[in-house]
Short mmCIF file of C-alpha atoms in Angstrom, two decimals:
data_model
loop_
_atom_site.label_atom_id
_atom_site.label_comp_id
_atom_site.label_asym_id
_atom_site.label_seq_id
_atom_site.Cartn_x
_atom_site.Cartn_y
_atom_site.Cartn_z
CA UNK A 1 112.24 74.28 117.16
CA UNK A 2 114.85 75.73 115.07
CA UNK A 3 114.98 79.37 114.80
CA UNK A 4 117.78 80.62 113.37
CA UNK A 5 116.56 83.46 111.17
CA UNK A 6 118.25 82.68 107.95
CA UNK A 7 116.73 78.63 108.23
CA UNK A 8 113.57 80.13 108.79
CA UNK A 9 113.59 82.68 105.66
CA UNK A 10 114.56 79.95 103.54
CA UNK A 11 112.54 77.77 104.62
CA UNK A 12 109.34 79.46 105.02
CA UNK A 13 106.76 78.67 102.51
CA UNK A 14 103.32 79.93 101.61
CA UNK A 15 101.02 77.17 102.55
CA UNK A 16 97.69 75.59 100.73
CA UNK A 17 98.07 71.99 100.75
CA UNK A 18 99.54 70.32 103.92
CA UNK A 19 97.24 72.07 107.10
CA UNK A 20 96.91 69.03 109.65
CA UNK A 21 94.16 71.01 111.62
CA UNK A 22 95.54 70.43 115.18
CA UNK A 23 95.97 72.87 117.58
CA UNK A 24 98.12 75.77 117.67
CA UNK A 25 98.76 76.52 121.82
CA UNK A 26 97.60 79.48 123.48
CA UNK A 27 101.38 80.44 124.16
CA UNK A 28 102.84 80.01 120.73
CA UNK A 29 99.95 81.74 118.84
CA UNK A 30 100.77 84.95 121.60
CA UNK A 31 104.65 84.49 120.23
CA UNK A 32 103.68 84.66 116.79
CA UNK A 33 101.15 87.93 117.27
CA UNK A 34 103.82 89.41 119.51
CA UNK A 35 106.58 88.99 117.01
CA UNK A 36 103.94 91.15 114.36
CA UNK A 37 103.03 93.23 116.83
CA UNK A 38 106.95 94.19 117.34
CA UNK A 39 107.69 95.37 113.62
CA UNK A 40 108.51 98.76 112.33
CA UNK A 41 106.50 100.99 111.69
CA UNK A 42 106.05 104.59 110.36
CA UNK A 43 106.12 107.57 113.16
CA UNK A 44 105.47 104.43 115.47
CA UNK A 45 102.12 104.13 114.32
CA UNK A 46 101.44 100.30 114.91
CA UNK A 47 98.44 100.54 112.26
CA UNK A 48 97.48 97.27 112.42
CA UNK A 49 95.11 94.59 114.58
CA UNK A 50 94.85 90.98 114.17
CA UNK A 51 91.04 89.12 113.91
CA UNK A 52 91.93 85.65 114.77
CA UNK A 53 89.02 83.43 113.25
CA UNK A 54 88.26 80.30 114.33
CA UNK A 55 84.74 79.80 113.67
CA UNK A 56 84.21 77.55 111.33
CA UNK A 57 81.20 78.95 109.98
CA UNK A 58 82.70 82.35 108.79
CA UNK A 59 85.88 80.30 107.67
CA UNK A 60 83.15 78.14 105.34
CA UNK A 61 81.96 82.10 104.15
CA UNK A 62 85.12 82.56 103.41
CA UNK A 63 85.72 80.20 101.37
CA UNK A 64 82.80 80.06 99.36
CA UNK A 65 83.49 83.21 98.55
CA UNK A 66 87.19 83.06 97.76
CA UNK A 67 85.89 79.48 95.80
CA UNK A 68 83.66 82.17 93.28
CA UNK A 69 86.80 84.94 93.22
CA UNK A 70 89.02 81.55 91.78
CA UNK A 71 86.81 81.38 89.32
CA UNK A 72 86.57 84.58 88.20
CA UNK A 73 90.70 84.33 88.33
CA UNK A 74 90.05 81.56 85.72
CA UNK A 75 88.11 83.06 83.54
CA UNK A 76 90.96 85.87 82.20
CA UNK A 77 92.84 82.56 81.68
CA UNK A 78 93.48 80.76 78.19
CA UNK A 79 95.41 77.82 77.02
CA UNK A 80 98.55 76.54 79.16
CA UNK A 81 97.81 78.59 81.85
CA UNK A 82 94.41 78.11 82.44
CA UNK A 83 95.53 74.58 82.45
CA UNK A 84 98.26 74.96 85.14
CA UNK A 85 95.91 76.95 86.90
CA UNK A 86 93.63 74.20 87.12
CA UNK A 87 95.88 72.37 89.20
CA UNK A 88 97.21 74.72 91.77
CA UNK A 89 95.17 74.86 95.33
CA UNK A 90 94.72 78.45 96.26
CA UNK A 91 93.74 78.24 99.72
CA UNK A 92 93.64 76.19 103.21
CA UNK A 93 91.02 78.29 104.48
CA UNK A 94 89.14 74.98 105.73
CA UNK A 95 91.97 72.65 106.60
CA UNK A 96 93.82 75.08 109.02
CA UNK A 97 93.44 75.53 112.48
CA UNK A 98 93.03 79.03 112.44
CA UNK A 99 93.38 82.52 110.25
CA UNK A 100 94.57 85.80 111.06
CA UNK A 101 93.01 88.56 109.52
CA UNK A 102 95.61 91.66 109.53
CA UNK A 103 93.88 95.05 109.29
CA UNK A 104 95.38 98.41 108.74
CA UNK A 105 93.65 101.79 110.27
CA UNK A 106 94.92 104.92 108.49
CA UNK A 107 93.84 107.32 111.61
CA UNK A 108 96.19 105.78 114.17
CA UNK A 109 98.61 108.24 115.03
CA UNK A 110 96.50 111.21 113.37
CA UNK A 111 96.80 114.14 112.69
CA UNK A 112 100.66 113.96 112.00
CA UNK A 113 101.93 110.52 111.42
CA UNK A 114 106.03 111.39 111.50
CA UNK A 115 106.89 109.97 108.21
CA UNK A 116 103.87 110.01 106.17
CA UNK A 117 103.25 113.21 105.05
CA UNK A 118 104.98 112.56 101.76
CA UNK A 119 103.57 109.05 100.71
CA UNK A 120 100.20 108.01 102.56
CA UNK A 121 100.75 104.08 101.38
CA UNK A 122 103.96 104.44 104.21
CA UNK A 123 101.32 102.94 106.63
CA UNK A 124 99.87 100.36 104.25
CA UNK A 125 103.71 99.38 104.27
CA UNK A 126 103.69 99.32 108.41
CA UNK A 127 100.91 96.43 108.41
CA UNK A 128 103.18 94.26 105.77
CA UNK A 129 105.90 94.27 107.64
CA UNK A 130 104.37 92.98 111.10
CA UNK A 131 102.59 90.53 108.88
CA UNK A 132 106.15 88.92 107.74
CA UNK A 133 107.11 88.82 111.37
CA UNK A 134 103.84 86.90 112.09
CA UNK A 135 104.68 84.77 109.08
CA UNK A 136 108.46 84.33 110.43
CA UNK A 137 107.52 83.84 113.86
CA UNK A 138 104.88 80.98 113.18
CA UNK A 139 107.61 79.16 110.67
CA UNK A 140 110.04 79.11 113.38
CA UNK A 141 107.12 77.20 115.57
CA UNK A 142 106.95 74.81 112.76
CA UNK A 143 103.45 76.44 111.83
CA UNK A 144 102.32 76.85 108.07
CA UNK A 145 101.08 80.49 106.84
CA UNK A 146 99.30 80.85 103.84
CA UNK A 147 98.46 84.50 102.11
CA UNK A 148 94.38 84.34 100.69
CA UNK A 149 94.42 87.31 98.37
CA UNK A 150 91.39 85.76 96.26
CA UNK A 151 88.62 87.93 97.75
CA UNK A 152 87.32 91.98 97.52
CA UNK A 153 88.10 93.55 100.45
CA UNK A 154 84.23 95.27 101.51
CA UNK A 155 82.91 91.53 101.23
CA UNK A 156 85.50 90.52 104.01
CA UNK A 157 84.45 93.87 105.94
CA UNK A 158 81.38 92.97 106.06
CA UNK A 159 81.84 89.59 107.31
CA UNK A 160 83.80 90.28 110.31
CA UNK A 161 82.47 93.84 111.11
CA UNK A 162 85.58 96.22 110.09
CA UNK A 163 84.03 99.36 110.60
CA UNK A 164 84.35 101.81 107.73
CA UNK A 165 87.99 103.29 107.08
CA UNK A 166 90.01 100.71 108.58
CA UNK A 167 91.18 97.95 105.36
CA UNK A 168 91.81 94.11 105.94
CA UNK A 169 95.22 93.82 104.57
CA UNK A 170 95.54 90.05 104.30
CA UNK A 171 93.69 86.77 105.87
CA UNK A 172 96.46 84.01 106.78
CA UNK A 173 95.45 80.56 107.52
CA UNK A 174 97.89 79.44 110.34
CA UNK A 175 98.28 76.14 111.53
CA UNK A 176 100.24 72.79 111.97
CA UNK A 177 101.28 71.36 108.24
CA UNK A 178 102.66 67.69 108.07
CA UNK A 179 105.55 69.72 106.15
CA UNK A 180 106.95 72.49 104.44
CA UNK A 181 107.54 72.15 100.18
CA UNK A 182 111.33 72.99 99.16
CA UNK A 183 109.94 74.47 96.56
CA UNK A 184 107.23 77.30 96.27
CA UNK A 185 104.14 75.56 94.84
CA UNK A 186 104.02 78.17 92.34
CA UNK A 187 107.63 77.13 91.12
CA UNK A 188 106.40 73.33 91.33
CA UNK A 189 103.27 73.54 89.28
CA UNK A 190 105.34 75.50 86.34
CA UNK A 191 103.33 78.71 86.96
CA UNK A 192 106.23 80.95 87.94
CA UNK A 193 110.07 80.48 88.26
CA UNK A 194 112.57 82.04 91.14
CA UNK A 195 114.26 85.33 89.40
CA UNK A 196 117.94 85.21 89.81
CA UNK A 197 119.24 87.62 92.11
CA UNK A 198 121.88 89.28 90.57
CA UNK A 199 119.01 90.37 88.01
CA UNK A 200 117.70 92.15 91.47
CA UNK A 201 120.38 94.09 92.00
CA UNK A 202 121.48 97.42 90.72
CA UNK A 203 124.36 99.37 91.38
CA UNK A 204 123.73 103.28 92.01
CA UNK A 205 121.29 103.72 89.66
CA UNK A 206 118.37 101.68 87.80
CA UNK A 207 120.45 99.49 85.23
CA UNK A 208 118.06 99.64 81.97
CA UNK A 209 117.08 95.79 80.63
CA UNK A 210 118.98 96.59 77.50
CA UNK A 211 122.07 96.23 79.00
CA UNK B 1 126.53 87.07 115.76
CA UNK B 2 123.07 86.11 118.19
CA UNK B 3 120.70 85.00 114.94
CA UNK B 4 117.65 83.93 117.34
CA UNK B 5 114.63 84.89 115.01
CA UNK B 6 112.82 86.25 118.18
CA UNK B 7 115.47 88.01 119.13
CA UNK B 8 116.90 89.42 116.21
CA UNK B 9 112.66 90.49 116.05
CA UNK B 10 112.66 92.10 119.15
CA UNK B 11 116.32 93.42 118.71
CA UNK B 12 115.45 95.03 115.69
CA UNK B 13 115.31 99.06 115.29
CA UNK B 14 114.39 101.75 113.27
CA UNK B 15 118.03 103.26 113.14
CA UNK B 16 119.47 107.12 112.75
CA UNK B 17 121.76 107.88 114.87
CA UNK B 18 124.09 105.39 115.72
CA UNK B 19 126.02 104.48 111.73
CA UNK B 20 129.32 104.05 112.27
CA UNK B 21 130.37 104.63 108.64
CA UNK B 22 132.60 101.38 108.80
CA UNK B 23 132.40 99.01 105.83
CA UNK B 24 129.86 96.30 105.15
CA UNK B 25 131.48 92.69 103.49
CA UNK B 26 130.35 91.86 99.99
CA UNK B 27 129.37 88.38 101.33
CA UNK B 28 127.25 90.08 104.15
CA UNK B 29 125.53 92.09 102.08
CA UNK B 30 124.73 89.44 99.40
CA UNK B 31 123.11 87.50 102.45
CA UNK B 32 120.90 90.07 103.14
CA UNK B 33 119.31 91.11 100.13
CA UNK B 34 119.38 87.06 99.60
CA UNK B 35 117.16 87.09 102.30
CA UNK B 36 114.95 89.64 101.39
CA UNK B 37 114.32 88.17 97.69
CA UNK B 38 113.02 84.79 99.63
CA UNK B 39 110.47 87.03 100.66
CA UNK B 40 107.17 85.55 99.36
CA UNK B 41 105.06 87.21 97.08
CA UNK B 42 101.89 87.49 95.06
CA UNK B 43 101.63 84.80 92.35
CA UNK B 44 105.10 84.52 92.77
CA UNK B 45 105.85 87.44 90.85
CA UNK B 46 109.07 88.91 92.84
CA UNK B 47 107.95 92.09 92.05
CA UNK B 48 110.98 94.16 93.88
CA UNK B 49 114.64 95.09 92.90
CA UNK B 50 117.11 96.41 94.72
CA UNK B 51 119.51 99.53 94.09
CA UNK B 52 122.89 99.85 96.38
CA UNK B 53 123.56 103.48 96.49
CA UNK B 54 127.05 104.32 97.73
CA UNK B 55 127.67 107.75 95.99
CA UNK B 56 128.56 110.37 98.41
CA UNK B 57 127.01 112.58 95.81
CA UNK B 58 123.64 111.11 95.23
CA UNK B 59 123.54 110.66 98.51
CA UNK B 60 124.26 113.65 99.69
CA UNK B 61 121.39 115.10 96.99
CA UNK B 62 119.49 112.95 98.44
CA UNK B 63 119.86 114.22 102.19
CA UNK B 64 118.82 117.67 100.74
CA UNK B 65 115.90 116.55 99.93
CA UNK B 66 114.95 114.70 103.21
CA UNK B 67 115.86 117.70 104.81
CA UNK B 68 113.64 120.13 103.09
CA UNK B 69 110.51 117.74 103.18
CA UNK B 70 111.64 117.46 106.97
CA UNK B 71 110.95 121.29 106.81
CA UNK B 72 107.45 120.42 105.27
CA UNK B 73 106.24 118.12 108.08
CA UNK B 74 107.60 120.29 110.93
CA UNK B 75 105.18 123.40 109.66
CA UNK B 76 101.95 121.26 109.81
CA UNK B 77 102.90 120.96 114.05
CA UNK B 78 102.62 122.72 116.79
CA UNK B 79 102.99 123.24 120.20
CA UNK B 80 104.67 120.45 121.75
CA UNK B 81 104.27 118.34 119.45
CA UNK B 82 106.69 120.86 116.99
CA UNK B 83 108.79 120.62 120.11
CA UNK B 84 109.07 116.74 119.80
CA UNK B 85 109.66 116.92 116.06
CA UNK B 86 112.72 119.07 116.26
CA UNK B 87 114.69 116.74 118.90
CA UNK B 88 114.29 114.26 116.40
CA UNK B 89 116.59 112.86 114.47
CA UNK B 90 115.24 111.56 110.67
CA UNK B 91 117.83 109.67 108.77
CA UNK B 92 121.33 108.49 108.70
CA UNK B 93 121.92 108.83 105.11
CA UNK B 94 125.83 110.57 104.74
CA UNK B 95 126.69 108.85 108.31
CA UNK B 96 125.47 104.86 107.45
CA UNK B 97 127.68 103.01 104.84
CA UNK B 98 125.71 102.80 102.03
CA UNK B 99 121.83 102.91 101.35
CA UNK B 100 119.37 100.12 99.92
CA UNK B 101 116.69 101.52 97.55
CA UNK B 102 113.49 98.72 97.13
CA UNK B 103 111.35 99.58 94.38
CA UNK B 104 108.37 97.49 93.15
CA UNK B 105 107.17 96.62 89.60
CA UNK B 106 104.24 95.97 88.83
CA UNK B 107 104.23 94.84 85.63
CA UNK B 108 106.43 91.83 86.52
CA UNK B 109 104.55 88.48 85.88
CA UNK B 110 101.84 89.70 84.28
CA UNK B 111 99.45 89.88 82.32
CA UNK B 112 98.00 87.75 85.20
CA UNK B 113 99.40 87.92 88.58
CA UNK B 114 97.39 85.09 90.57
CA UNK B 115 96.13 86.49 94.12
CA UNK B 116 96.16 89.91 92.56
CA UNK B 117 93.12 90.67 90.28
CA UNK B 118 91.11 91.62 93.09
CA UNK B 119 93.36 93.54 95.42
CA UNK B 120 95.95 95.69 93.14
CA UNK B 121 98.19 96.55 95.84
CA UNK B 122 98.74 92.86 96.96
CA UNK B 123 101.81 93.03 94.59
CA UNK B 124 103.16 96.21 96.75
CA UNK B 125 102.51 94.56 99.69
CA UNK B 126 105.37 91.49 98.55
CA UNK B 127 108.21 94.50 98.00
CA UNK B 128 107.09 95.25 101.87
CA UNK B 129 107.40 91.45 102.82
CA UNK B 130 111.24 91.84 101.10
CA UNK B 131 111.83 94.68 102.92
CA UNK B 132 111.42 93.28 106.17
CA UNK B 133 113.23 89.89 105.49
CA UNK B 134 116.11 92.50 104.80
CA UNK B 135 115.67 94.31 107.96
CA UNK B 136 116.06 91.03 110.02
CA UNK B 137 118.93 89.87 108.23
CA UNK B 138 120.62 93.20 108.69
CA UNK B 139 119.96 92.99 112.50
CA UNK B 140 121.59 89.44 112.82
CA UNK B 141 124.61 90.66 111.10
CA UNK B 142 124.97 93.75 113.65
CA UNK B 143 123.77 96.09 110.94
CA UNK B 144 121.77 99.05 111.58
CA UNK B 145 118.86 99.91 109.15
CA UNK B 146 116.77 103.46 108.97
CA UNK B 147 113.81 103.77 106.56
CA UNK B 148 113.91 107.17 105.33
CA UNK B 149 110.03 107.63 104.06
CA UNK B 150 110.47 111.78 103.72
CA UNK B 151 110.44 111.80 100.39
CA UNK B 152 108.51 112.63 97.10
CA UNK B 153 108.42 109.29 94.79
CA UNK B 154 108.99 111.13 91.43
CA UNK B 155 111.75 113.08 92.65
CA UNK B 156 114.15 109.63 93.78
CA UNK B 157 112.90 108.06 90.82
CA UNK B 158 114.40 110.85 88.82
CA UNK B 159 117.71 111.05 91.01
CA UNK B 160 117.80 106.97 90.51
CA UNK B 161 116.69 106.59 86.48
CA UNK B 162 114.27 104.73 87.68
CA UNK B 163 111.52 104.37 84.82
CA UNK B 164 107.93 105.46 84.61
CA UNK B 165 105.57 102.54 86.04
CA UNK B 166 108.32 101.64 88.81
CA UNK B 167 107.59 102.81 92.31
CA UNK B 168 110.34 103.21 94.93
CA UNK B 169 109.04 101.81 97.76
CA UNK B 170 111.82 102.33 100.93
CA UNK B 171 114.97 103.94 101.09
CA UNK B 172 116.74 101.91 103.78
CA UNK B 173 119.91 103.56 105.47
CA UNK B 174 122.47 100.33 106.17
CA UNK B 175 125.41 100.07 108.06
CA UNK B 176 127.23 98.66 111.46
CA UNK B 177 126.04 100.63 114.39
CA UNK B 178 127.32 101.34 117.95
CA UNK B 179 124.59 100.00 118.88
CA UNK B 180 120.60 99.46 119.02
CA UNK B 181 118.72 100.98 120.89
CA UNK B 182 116.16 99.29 123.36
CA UNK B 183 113.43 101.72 123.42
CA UNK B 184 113.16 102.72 119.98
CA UNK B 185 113.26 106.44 119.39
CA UNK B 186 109.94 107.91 118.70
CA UNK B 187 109.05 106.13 122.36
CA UNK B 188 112.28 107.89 124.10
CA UNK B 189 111.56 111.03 122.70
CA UNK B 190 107.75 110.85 123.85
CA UNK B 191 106.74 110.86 120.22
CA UNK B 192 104.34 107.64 120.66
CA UNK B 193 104.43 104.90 123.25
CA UNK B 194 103.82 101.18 122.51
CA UNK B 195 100.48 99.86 122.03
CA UNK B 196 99.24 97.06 124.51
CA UNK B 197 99.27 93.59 121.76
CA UNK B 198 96.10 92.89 123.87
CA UNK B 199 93.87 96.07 122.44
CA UNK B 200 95.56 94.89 119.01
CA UNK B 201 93.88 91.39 119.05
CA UNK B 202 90.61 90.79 118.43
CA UNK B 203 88.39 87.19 118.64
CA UNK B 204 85.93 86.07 115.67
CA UNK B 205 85.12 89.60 114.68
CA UNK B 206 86.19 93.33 114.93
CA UNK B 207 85.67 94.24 118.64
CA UNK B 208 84.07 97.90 118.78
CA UNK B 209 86.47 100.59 120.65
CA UNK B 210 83.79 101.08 123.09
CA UNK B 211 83.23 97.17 124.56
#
């Protein structure tokens, strides 16, 4: 297991195509929620839970119904990139051993959440950031992570019972993978390139394109 | 330097207090904001940038205004919790070495951003996936970092020039420390405690508060 934090950042990928489907141990999949659970968070409001799905029934909901959002995906596509789109898998939802589903409850920590008054999405931010930890923590384990983003959020509510108010924030298959890709699918299938850094950065102020 | 992912995860804190004002490389901090742009993102769109604010001015503006909306939040408390609040330290902002300003677009890679037509704010959830890669990196380095959230967005995007459309998402205080913390400080100051991971995971399906 190599976990040196800069491997695993550079390594870790975002995973459709290479789930093996074996089994993720009791004591690693407790490392990987513990890792999420220890993130940041604003006014230490730990805003999120984790629904860790392994039926295989609601995973084959799922992704029927990620299956029709791809489609609808397609449809705003023309030409070339309907064409590249063709070829790029979207989601391991089946071929995984498991998924996380990463919710995010506005009310924990009410009435003052220290650090929220002035921008309410500060706790939408909270649940990202234990969900790269998760995604960190399961690379280091030699686990795959994929991100499903392909589906409307009340549909997946309903499915696994989030009451009203609280908002699924991401469903993550998890699971072996025979390997990780150098190279983001995205980047391999010609749909989008890495941005150079440097373009990233700004000194002091917002540097304008023009210059 | 002790770059253990787990660790540098459970290491990891939310800093004000402890900046020591001494310099930060060039090569260290081109590591970490490396790091933090091999965060993975929607569609691959790489959606953030990053501004390095050293100015002792802006900063110092900037402080002003943290400190009034610090004003703000303490006059919606009461009681003890208003005696909590004012023990309470906010930001490090004039004592760290320099700040990190993450903003996201989200106009980059469109017109279509796969994984986001059905959830918008999937492409502000990849600035918060950055952010945290940068967090970590800064922790293995024996760098402090303090996300200053008391803020109003239009006002920093008017200090920064940062253009209509673009959304700062975290102002992130950075800079060696004394040293971290291991209780982070909302728990030491008996703000909020931690969470138990177990109420935090639930099998198959949302488990009702009252089972």
């Amino acid at each position: 297991m190599n976990t040196d934090l800069y491997d695993v950042i550079h390594r870790r990928r975002d995973v459709r195509g290479q789930f093996t489907g074996a089994p993720v141990p009791d004591d690693t999949l407790h490392r990987i929620l513990a890792a999420a659970h220890a993130a940041p968070s604003v006014g230490y409001s730990q805003p999120w839970d984790f629904i860790v799905v392994r039926d295989p029934e609601t995973r084959h909901r799922f992704h029927e119904h990620v299956s029709a959002e791809r489609d609808t995906f397609a449809r705003t596509l023309t030409g070339e990139a309907a064409e590249r789109f063709a070829r790029i898998k979207i989601d391991g939802v089946r071929e995984s051993t498991l998924s996380i589903v990463v919710t995010y409850d506005p009310t924990r920590g009410e009435p003052a959440v220290l650090g929220r008054h002035a921008i309410a999405d500060t706790g939408l931010y909270s649940a990202c950031l234990a969900i790269e930890n998760l995604w960190l923590a399961a690379t280091a384990e030699g686990l795959g992570v994929g991100w499903v983003s392909f589906y409307r959020e009340p549909w997946l509510a309903e499915l696994l019972g989030i009451p009203a108010g609280i908002r699924p924030i991401a469903w993550l298959c998890v699971g072996p993978v025979t390997h990780l890709e150098k190279v983001p699918d995205l980047a391999r299938h010609g749909w989008r390139q890495k941005r150079p850094l440097a373009e990233a950065i700004h000194a002091e102020r917002w540097r304008p394109a023009a210059d």
